[in-house]
Amino acid sequence: MKLTERDVELGLLRELYEECLAGKGALVVVNGPVGCGKTALVRAFAGQVVDRGGTFLSVTGAASESLDRLGLIDQLVTAIRARGAADGPPAATELTKAAEASGRVPRALMQRIHRSVAELAGHRPLVLHVDDVHFADEASLQCLRYLVRRIDALPVLVVLTETAGHDRALATLHAETLHLPHCRRLRIGPLTVDGVATYLAAHPATRATLPQHAELWARASGGNPLLLDALVEDTAGRGPAEAAERGAPRPHEAFRNAFLRCLHRGEPTLLAVARAAAVLGDSVTPALIGALLGADATSVRWSITELRAAGLFSGGWFGHERARLTVLADLPGPDLTALRARAAELLRESGAPAAVVAGQLLAAHDSAKAPWQLDILREAAREALAAGDIGAGVDHLRHASRLCRDADQEAEVIAALAEAQWSIDPVKTSRYLPQLSRMVRAGLLTGSDALVVVKQKVWRGEFTQADDLLRIIEAREGAGHGHAWDTGPEHGWDTGGPEQGRGTGGPEHGWDAGGPEQGRGSGGPEQGRHVGGPEQDWHVGGPEQDWHVGGPEQDWHVGGPEQGRHTGAEHGWDPGTERSCDAGPEHAWDTAGYPPAVSRSDSALVRLWLSFCCPGLRRGTRTTDGATDRTTDRTTDLTTDRTQTGAVTATPAALAGRPAAMVPHAFLTLGAGLVAAERNRPAGGLLRGSGTASPFADPLVALIYLTGAQRLDDTMLQAERLLDDPRNRRLPMGRALLETIRAAAALGRGDVVAAGEAAGTALDLVSAEAWGIAIGLPLALAIRAATERGDAETARACLDVPVPMVMFGTPFALPYLHALGRFRLALNRPRAALRDFESCGELMAKWQLDAPELVDWRNDAVAALIALGDRQRARERVEEHLARLGDRPSRARGTALRHLAAVSPPRHRLRLLEEAVRVLDACGDGLERGRARAEAESARRAARAPADVPEPMAPPAARWDAPSPPGRDALPAPLAELTDAELRVGALAAAGRTNRDIADRLSITVSTVEQHLTKIYRKLKVRGRADLPASITGLSEVS
């Protein structure tokens, strides 16, 4: 241990030794808390004594020998005898006889000891050190008192070191000696912050620690030199890489050992109080410590004072969480359990928050099961879930499930546990579903608790079971509604449901789960299933030819004014002005739930969502007696009401009462209704979702509405805000959904790099199995983004991810199949791609979901026909598509105009392309807009060229190969760690562009730019853009 801030104390010892040299003896009692360097101070002094020719003798007291009569004196006599004193010290037999006797030590023995010390000091000045004198036995202390009172005329300096807090054990010694003129007391304490900084600067492992961090080290160590030395040792043991991060200390093994040494060397009451404080944690108070230990307030206050003086309590209580955990780990298991259980009871009686009490109950490991514990745990779970701490909520509910007193309580607790667990890992929720299903059937689960089971079944694709359970719930509610149902094979759905492995579509629709021989396989590549016919193997093989990027049509976006669907100005959209009103899309984030008219019928919303996820259930309605009444879907009539002015408006009650209505129109109108009814709720609520209809229905509705309304910037911004919310950082599934939303918005803006990164993150956050039937969404986005970037390897990796067969009977298959078609088109396999697009179209028509905002399959089918050279069919298809779209601006219309230009006579191309540019400008799709502009410029050059030298027209997709970034092998080592997106941002930043300029140039948000720059600075180990290497500007095509 290095001496710091001990110059004054060492100087006093030197002064006393100078007097010793002059023949004047003295006593100095060095007093201080445990670990504060008393022994280290005396050792440093001893070295100086020996250097000057003096004699230094040292003996040490020990707690294990405190009951051994004359044990300390035995050490002293042995040391004197080793020095060869002429007037020998007492013989061993004399000491043994005196030790076995009782009462006072014989005077003759004490005189013999005094003469031996005097004779030894007659040769050279003598310094006699007794360490930890508070552990000395009473007989030894009696001899020391006798000696000290008689050394004032001898060249003897006696140094006693004692730990603070042992005043009662040494009361007689202090009373008989400290009043004498030649006796002094020296107090030392913990280091100051400046002393800690000096100590750190003197050690090689911490020499680079910044001065402003010294306070962190002082707080963690309490200024205790022993603990500080242990912290430095832990830092030195971390290795150069970790030690280079000079900041807050990181206590480890050395600190743990040193802290326990300090505690166990002190009074037992100090250890007990430290343990009680560790158990109580943030709730600790002196009163609670006393109640927990059954100790009086005076004793507790004294112990706390001593612990703070020693630095074991710092800044109030423990200076570092590792110190508290060290004390807890040192507690024997039964003692810890008993203290936890008692602490929980005391905290409950004192009115502590439910979460605090529940934390103690969880740590007590079922040591006791009082009736009040279940209520506390459920209350704590509700608070945790409301605050977004799903992990804590799950822990509380799991513990509560073991304390239920009856079946009703157990059903409610397990239902809440299953719903909470979904946000962390939906796969783990499945373990509760069989038991919960039985509880619903038995009537133990009702209302919203019962709907939890249905929602989880839908997520897993177990539609038949979900429908059966939902019917039971509806029957008990007395809803009396007819519900869409179809068991006929002509609709591609049999009574077993897709989860039983039965077909997801009839053969007449070109979809069958029976295998590739039916032309439309529904499995992943590992099963050898095929999509688009057996000749088109799932594993796209063969050499890629003319690898190019496709169009970024928005697969997910439903609704919005550009599609000609009216939501009414009262819902925030004015079709005439095409701008948001007070309840417009910018308020779409201001809600955390459905409008009141909808929330009053939760089961109807779940039915609505089930009918969307499983279109096969929508073909007819089942009457109350179980018969099937086959009717023709009348989507518009079911999803909307008309006002007196004739405008179509969203009516939540109508939506809730008509399950067949879950189609794109319903999504749009429901989203508008959410915005209008809940616009004053906290920001970000809609994307965060309430989970009324489904764990993921709210975010999806918000995504469709906001992107359909062309609020892509708002969608991206709010998704990023929610991702930055600390509450969402602990929700893997919720974060994955938000990343999917961010990816869709980025793809809609043409930012394929950001889209790929967000989609990849969504897939990394949770397993593919956890995504359930929705796995098609993030996979499709990742495939689309990779295809646009020309990254065949990533696209193939996404296509190799296993997907559940049942997904292909849901709308989530549509973007997946569409992405597969785009990938095949990019590989110059237009015939296979055309089959994929037409399969999408057949399923969308069958399910009444045929809207370009969901999947713009018609435009891509046109692109495939152009690639096949079938210009006539391509023209017919694109003209038909334009007629369907109408005149309202939309991405689909802009893309269709571009395709029409490709198959039109040269004299019409420029006009069509200029119109396409205007439409796409209004939609904000940077990638598709860039293509239209480039083709328009090409058309202008062709118009200016001589008539006999026409400019050749390249295939529509092949012209848009983006320049490839430099190969990774060619990059310098630090820059090679940057992603392509980071290289682009870094190049522009190094060139002096502002964050806003970079965002505009790359079609990303300013927030995304800031995130990239933060990662760049960390990877390159620079402080800011001024430190970026100039070479980075030449490594990206954007610069």
PDB file of C-alpha atoms in Angstrom, residues 380-565:
ATOM      1  CA  ALA A 380     -45.947  -4.842  -8.241  1.00  0.00           C
ATOM      2  CA  ALA A 381     -46.416  -6.639 -11.554  1.00  0.00           C
ATOM      3  CA  ARG A 382     -49.062  -4.132 -12.658  1.00  0.00           C
ATOM      4  CA  GLU A 383     -46.793  -1.216 -11.762  1.00  0.00           C
ATOM      5  CA  ALA A 384     -43.818  -2.747 -13.550  1.00  0.00           C
ATOM      6  CA  LEU A 385     -45.800  -3.487 -16.710  1.00  0.00           C
ATOM      7  CA  ALA A 386     -47.248   0.026 -16.722  1.00  0.00           C
ATOM      8  CA  ALA A 387     -43.720   1.454 -16.451  1.00  0.00           C
ATOM      9  CA  GLY A 388     -42.468  -0.734 -19.300  1.00  0.00           C
ATOM     10  CA  ASP A 389     -40.331  -2.979 -17.092  1.00  0.00           C
ATOM     11  CA  ILE A 390     -41.716  -6.178 -18.543  1.00  0.00           C
ATOM     12  CA  GLY A 391     -38.908  -8.325 -17.167  1.00  0.00           C
ATOM     13  CA  ALA A 392     -39.721  -7.326 -13.593  1.00  0.00           C
ATOM     14  CA  GLY A 393     -43.432  -7.795 -14.266  1.00  0.00           C
ATOM     15  CA  VAL A 394     -42.806 -11.324 -15.539  1.00  0.00           C
ATOM     16  CA  ASP A 395     -40.684 -12.165 -12.487  1.00  0.00           C
ATOM     17  CA  HIS A 396     -43.384 -10.924 -10.124  1.00  0.00           C
ATOM     18  CA  LEU A 397     -46.139 -12.787 -11.923  1.00  0.00           C
ATOM     19  CA  ARG A 398     -44.130 -15.992 -12.117  1.00  0.00           C
ATOM     20  CA  HIS A 399     -43.571 -15.865  -8.370  1.00  0.00           C
ATOM     21  CA  ALA A 400     -47.217 -14.975  -7.764  1.00  0.00           C
ATOM     22  CA  SER A 401     -48.349 -18.022  -9.743  1.00  0.00           C
ATOM     23  CA  ARG A 402     -46.825 -20.210  -7.033  1.00  0.00           C
ATOM     24  CA  LEU A 403     -48.783 -18.466  -4.282  1.00  0.00           C
ATOM     25  CA  CYS A 404     -52.305 -18.636  -5.734  1.00  0.00           C
ATOM     26  CA  ARG A 405     -54.899 -19.857  -3.286  1.00  0.00           C
ATOM     27  CA  ASP A 406     -57.542 -20.960  -5.798  1.00  0.00           C
ATOM     28  CA  ALA A 407     -58.035 -21.761  -9.488  1.00  0.00           C
ATOM     29  CA  ASP A 408     -59.527 -18.350 -10.344  1.00  0.00           C
ATOM     30  CA  GLN A 409     -56.474 -16.522  -9.031  1.00  0.00           C
ATOM     31  CA  GLU A 410     -54.162 -18.899 -10.822  1.00  0.00           C
ATOM     32  CA  ALA A 411     -55.981 -18.381 -14.120  1.00  0.00           C
ATOM     33  CA  GLU A 412     -55.765 -14.579 -13.891  1.00  0.00           C
ATOM     34  CA  VAL A 413     -52.102 -14.587 -12.907  1.00  0.00           C
ATOM     35  CA  ILE A 414     -50.994 -17.028 -15.604  1.00  0.00           C
ATOM     36  CA  ALA A 415     -52.937 -15.097 -18.271  1.00  0.00           C
ATOM     37  CA  ALA A 416     -51.189 -11.890 -17.258  1.00  0.00           C
ATOM     38  CA  LEU A 417     -47.868 -13.739 -17.214  1.00  0.00           C
ATOM     39  CA  ALA A 418     -48.381 -15.081 -20.734  1.00  0.00           C
ATOM     40  CA  GLU A 419     -49.254 -11.653 -22.077  1.00  0.00           C
ATOM     41  CA  ALA A 420     -46.256 -10.013 -20.421  1.00  0.00           C
ATOM     42  CA  GLN A 421     -43.859 -12.763 -21.485  1.00  0.00           C
ATOM     43  CA  TRP A 422     -44.774 -12.187 -25.120  1.00  0.00           C
ATOM     44  CA  SER A 423     -43.030  -8.806 -25.151  1.00  0.00           C
ATOM     45  CA  ILE A 424     -39.764 -10.482 -24.185  1.00  0.00           C
ATOM     46  CA  ASP A 425     -39.945 -13.811 -25.979  1.00  0.00           C
ATOM     47  CA  PRO A 426     -43.182 -15.052 -27.585  1.00  0.00           C
ATOM     48  CA  VAL A 427     -41.734 -18.547 -27.820  1.00  0.00           C
ATOM     49  CA  LYS A 428     -41.729 -18.886 -24.045  1.00  0.00           C
ATOM     50  CA  THR A 429     -45.391 -17.901 -23.943  1.00  0.00           C
ATOM     51  CA  SER A 430     -46.352 -21.169 -25.640  1.00  0.00           C
ATOM     52  CA  ARG A 431     -45.696 -23.167 -22.476  1.00  0.00           C
ATOM     53  CA  TYR A 432     -48.715 -21.536 -20.823  1.00  0.00           C
ATOM     54  CA  LEU A 433     -51.189 -21.857 -23.688  1.00  0.00           C
ATOM     55  CA  PRO A 434     -52.442 -25.438 -23.128  1.00  0.00           C
ATOM     56  CA  GLN A 435     -53.225 -24.702 -19.495  1.00  0.00           C
ATOM     57  CA  LEU A 436     -54.817 -21.354 -20.351  1.00  0.00           C
ATOM     58  CA  SER A 437     -56.935 -22.929 -23.084  1.00  0.00           C
ATOM     59  CA  ARG A 438     -58.342 -25.393 -20.573  1.00  0.00           C
ATOM     60  CA  MET A 439     -59.053 -22.545 -18.197  1.00  0.00           C
ATOM     61  CA  VAL A 440     -61.019 -20.659 -20.877  1.00  0.00           C
ATOM     62  CA  ARG A 441     -63.091 -23.733 -21.648  1.00  0.00           C
ATOM     63  CA  ALA A 442     -63.702 -24.317 -17.941  1.00  0.00           C
ATOM     64  CA  GLY A 443     -64.864 -20.749 -17.427  1.00  0.00           C
ATOM     65  CA  LEU A 444     -61.973 -19.818 -15.138  1.00  0.00           C
ATOM     66  CA  LEU A 445     -60.769 -17.166 -17.600  1.00  0.00           C
ATOM     67  CA  THR A 446     -63.199 -14.574 -18.905  1.00  0.00           C
ATOM     68  CA  GLY A 447     -63.152 -11.160 -20.525  1.00  0.00           C
ATOM     69  CA  SER A 448     -59.809  -9.611 -21.436  1.00  0.00           C
ATOM     70  CA  ASP A 449     -57.904 -12.352 -19.587  1.00  0.00           C
ATOM     71  CA  ALA A 450     -59.473 -14.983 -21.824  1.00  0.00           C
ATOM     72  CA  LEU A 451     -58.703 -12.933 -24.930  1.00  0.00           C
ATOM     73  CA  VAL A 452     -55.004 -13.160 -24.097  1.00  0.00           C
ATOM     74  CA  VAL A 453     -55.130 -16.820 -25.059  1.00  0.00           C
ATOM     75  CA  VAL A 454     -56.862 -16.078 -28.345  1.00  0.00           C
ATOM     76  CA  LYS A 455     -54.325 -13.417 -29.266  1.00  0.00           C
ATOM     77  CA  GLN A 456     -51.422 -15.744 -28.584  1.00  0.00           C
ATOM     78  CA  LYS A 457     -53.046 -18.490 -30.626  1.00  0.00           C
ATOM     79  CA  VAL A 458     -53.453 -16.091 -33.548  1.00  0.00           C
ATOM     80  CA  TRP A 459     -49.807 -15.049 -33.271  1.00  0.00           C
ATOM     81  CA  ARG A 460     -48.774 -18.689 -33.473  1.00  0.00           C
ATOM     82  CA  GLY A 461     -51.101 -19.356 -36.397  1.00  0.00           C
ATOM     83  CA  GLU A 462     -53.375 -21.704 -34.469  1.00  0.00           C
ATOM     84  CA  PHE A 463     -56.456 -20.159 -36.015  1.00  0.00           C
ATOM     85  CA  THR A 464     -58.947 -22.980 -35.529  1.00  0.00           C
ATOM     86  CA  GLN A 465     -58.223 -23.159 -31.810  1.00  0.00           C
ATOM     87  CA  ALA A 466     -58.291 -19.369 -31.579  1.00  0.00           C
ATOM     88  CA  ASP A 467     -61.678 -19.272 -33.274  1.00  0.00           C
ATOM     89  CA  ASP A 468     -63.105 -22.002 -31.025  1.00  0.00           C
ATOM     90  CA  LEU A 469     -61.950 -20.203 -27.889  1.00  0.00           C
ATOM     91  CA  LEU A 470     -63.202 -16.879 -29.173  1.00  0.00           C
ATOM     92  CA  ARG A 471     -66.639 -18.374 -29.822  1.00  0.00           C
ATOM     93  CA  ILE A 472     -66.760 -19.591 -26.230  1.00  0.00           C
ATOM     94  CA  ILE A 473     -65.871 -16.114 -25.001  1.00  0.00           C
ATOM     95  CA  GLU A 474     -68.437 -14.455 -27.265  1.00  0.00           C
ATOM     96  CA  ALA A 475     -71.142 -16.886 -26.213  1.00  0.00           C
ATOM     97  CA  ARG A 476     -70.502 -16.079 -22.557  1.00  0.00           C
ATOM     98  CA  GLU A 477     -70.583 -12.375 -23.291  1.00  0.00           C
ATOM     99  CA  GLY A 478     -73.936 -12.864 -25.006  1.00  0.00           C
ATOM    100  CA  ALA A 479     -72.699 -11.045 -28.075  1.00  0.00           C
ATOM    101  CA  GLY A 480     -74.945 -12.960 -30.417  1.00  0.00           C
ATOM    102  CA  HIS A 481     -73.005 -11.836 -33.450  1.00  0.00           C
ATOM    103  CA  GLY A 482     -72.602 -14.035 -36.497  1.00  0.00           C
ATOM    104  CA  HIS A 483     -68.966 -14.556 -37.396  1.00  0.00           C
ATOM    105  CA  ALA A 484     -67.174 -15.211 -40.570  1.00  0.00           C
ATOM    106  CA  TRP A 485     -66.350 -18.824 -41.032  1.00  0.00           C
ATOM    107  CA  ASP A 486     -65.681 -21.190 -43.815  1.00  0.00           C
ATOM    108  CA  THR A 487     -64.853 -24.844 -43.619  1.00  0.00           C
ATOM    109  CA  GLY A 488     -65.305 -25.677 -47.238  1.00  0.00           C
ATOM    110  CA  PRO A 489     -62.360 -26.998 -49.196  1.00  0.00           C
ATOM    111  CA  GLU A 490     -63.381 -24.836 -52.084  1.00  0.00           C
ATOM    112  CA  HIS A 491     -62.079 -21.944 -50.047  1.00  0.00           C
ATOM    113  CA  GLY A 492     -58.764 -23.594 -49.366  1.00  0.00           C
ATOM    114  CA  TRP A 493     -59.429 -24.090 -45.651  1.00  0.00           C
ATOM    115  CA  ASP A 494     -60.587 -27.199 -43.910  1.00  0.00           C
ATOM    116  CA  THR A 495     -61.885 -27.713 -40.389  1.00  0.00           C
ATOM    117  CA  GLY A 496     -58.474 -28.615 -39.080  1.00  0.00           C
ATOM    118  CA  GLY A 497     -57.040 -25.178 -39.776  1.00  0.00           C
ATOM    119  CA  PRO A 498     -53.598 -24.373 -41.093  1.00  0.00           C
ATOM    120  CA  GLU A 499     -51.940 -25.178 -37.844  1.00  0.00           C
ATOM    121  CA  GLN A 500     -52.832 -28.829 -38.435  1.00  0.00           C
ATOM    122  CA  GLY A 501     -50.741 -28.840 -41.596  1.00  0.00           C
ATOM    123  CA  ARG A 502     -53.700 -28.616 -43.968  1.00  0.00           C
ATOM    124  CA  GLY A 503     -53.787 -26.546 -47.100  1.00  0.00           C
ATOM    125  CA  THR A 504     -53.716 -22.800 -47.085  1.00  0.00           C
ATOM    126  CA  GLY A 505     -55.484 -22.364 -50.362  1.00  0.00           C
ATOM    127  CA  GLY A 506     -57.430 -24.440 -52.811  1.00  0.00           C
ATOM    128  CA  PRO A 507     -55.795 -25.798 -55.947  1.00  0.00           C
ATOM    129  CA  GLU A 508     -57.972 -23.602 -58.068  1.00  0.00           C
ATOM    130  CA  HIS A 509     -56.175 -20.657 -56.528  1.00  0.00           C
ATOM    131  CA  GLY A 510     -52.768 -22.061 -57.327  1.00  0.00           C
ATOM    132  CA  TRP A 511     -51.864 -22.640 -53.709  1.00  0.00           C
ATOM    133  CA  ASP A 512     -51.590 -25.925 -51.938  1.00  0.00           C
ATOM    134  CA  ALA A 513     -49.653 -27.153 -48.931  1.00  0.00           C
ATOM    135  CA  GLY A 514     -49.319 -30.607 -50.354  1.00  0.00           C
ATOM    136  CA  GLY A 515     -45.922 -30.031 -51.882  1.00  0.00           C
ATOM    137  CA  PRO A 516     -44.193 -28.631 -54.921  1.00  0.00           C
ATOM    138  CA  GLU A 517     -46.023 -30.822 -57.305  1.00  0.00           C
ATOM    139  CA  GLN A 518     -49.030 -28.545 -56.799  1.00  0.00           C
ATOM    140  CA  GLY A 519     -47.070 -25.647 -58.113  1.00  0.00           C
ATOM    141  CA  ARG A 520     -47.109 -23.504 -54.972  1.00  0.00           C
ATOM    142  CA  GLY A 521     -45.122 -24.868 -52.063  1.00  0.00           C
ATOM    143  CA  SER A 522     -45.523 -23.245 -48.662  1.00  0.00           C
ATOM    144  CA  GLY A 523     -42.408 -24.245 -46.820  1.00  0.00           C
ATOM    145  CA  GLY A 524     -38.911 -22.973 -46.442  1.00  0.00           C
ATOM    146  CA  PRO A 525     -35.887 -24.096 -48.405  1.00  0.00           C
ATOM    147  CA  GLU A 526     -34.799 -26.592 -45.823  1.00  0.00           C
ATOM    148  CA  GLN A 527     -37.917 -28.611 -46.540  1.00  0.00           C
ATOM    149  CA  GLY A 528     -37.249 -28.539 -50.257  1.00  0.00           C
ATOM    150  CA  ARG A 529     -40.507 -26.766 -50.885  1.00  0.00           C
ATOM    151  CA  HIS A 530     -40.954 -24.482 -53.838  1.00  0.00           C
ATOM    152  CA  VAL A 531     -42.547 -21.174 -54.539  1.00  0.00           C
ATOM    153  CA  GLY A 532     -43.769 -20.430 -58.023  1.00  0.00           C
ATOM    154  CA  GLY A 533     -43.763 -23.929 -59.423  1.00  0.00           C
ATOM    155  CA  PRO A 534     -41.380 -26.866 -59.162  1.00  0.00           C
ATOM    156  CA  GLU A 535     -39.165 -25.714 -61.968  1.00  0.00           C
ATOM    157  CA  GLN A 536     -38.326 -22.620 -59.925  1.00  0.00           C
ATOM    158  CA  ASP A 537     -36.319 -24.064 -57.098  1.00  0.00           C
ATOM    159  CA  TRP A 538     -36.451 -22.139 -53.814  1.00  0.00           C
ATOM    160  CA  HIS A 539     -32.684 -22.025 -53.689  1.00  0.00           C
ATOM    161  CA  VAL A 540     -32.013 -19.607 -56.470  1.00  0.00           C
ATOM    162  CA  GLY A 541     -29.218 -21.257 -58.368  1.00  0.00           C
ATOM    163  CA  GLY A 542     -27.139 -20.657 -61.393  1.00  0.00           C
ATOM    164  CA  PRO A 543     -24.906 -17.755 -62.189  1.00  0.00           C
ATOM    165  CA  GLU A 544     -26.504 -14.389 -61.573  1.00  0.00           C
ATOM    166  CA  GLN A 545     -26.962 -12.456 -64.763  1.00  0.00           C
ATOM    167  CA  ASP A 546     -27.463  -8.737 -65.061  1.00  0.00           C
ATOM    168  CA  TRP A 547     -27.711  -8.282 -61.299  1.00  0.00           C
ATOM    169  CA  HIS A 548     -29.648  -5.117 -60.823  1.00  0.00           C
ATOM    170  CA  VAL A 549     -31.951  -3.404 -58.407  1.00  0.00           C
ATOM    171  CA  GLY A 550     -35.692  -3.251 -58.576  1.00  0.00           C
ATOM    172  CA  GLY A 551     -38.262  -0.707 -57.521  1.00  0.00           C
ATOM    173  CA  PRO A 552     -39.078   0.168 -53.941  1.00  0.00           C
ATOM    174  CA  GLU A 553     -42.862   0.012 -54.167  1.00  0.00           C
ATOM    175  CA  GLN A 554     -44.307   0.039 -50.708  1.00  0.00           C
ATOM    176  CA  ASP A 555     -45.485  -3.380 -49.730  1.00  0.00           C
ATOM    177  CA  TRP A 556     -47.144  -2.481 -46.482  1.00  0.00           C
ATOM    178  CA  HIS A 557     -48.781   0.859 -46.922  1.00  0.00           C
ATOM    179  CA  VAL A 558     -52.549   0.845 -47.038  1.00  0.00           C
ATOM    180  CA  GLY A 559     -54.729   3.847 -47.388  1.00  0.00           C
ATOM    181  CA  GLY A 560     -53.953   7.486 -47.626  1.00  0.00           C
ATOM    182  CA  PRO A 561     -55.483  10.112 -49.867  1.00  0.00           C
ATOM    183  CA  GLU A 562     -53.444   9.155 -52.880  1.00  0.00           C
ATOM    184  CA  GLN A 563     -55.453   5.954 -53.162  1.00  0.00           C
ATOM    185  CA  GLY A 564     -58.747   7.747 -53.480  1.00  0.00           C
ATOM    186  CA  ARG A 565     -60.097   6.309 -50.263  1.00  0.00           C
TER     187      ARG A 565
END
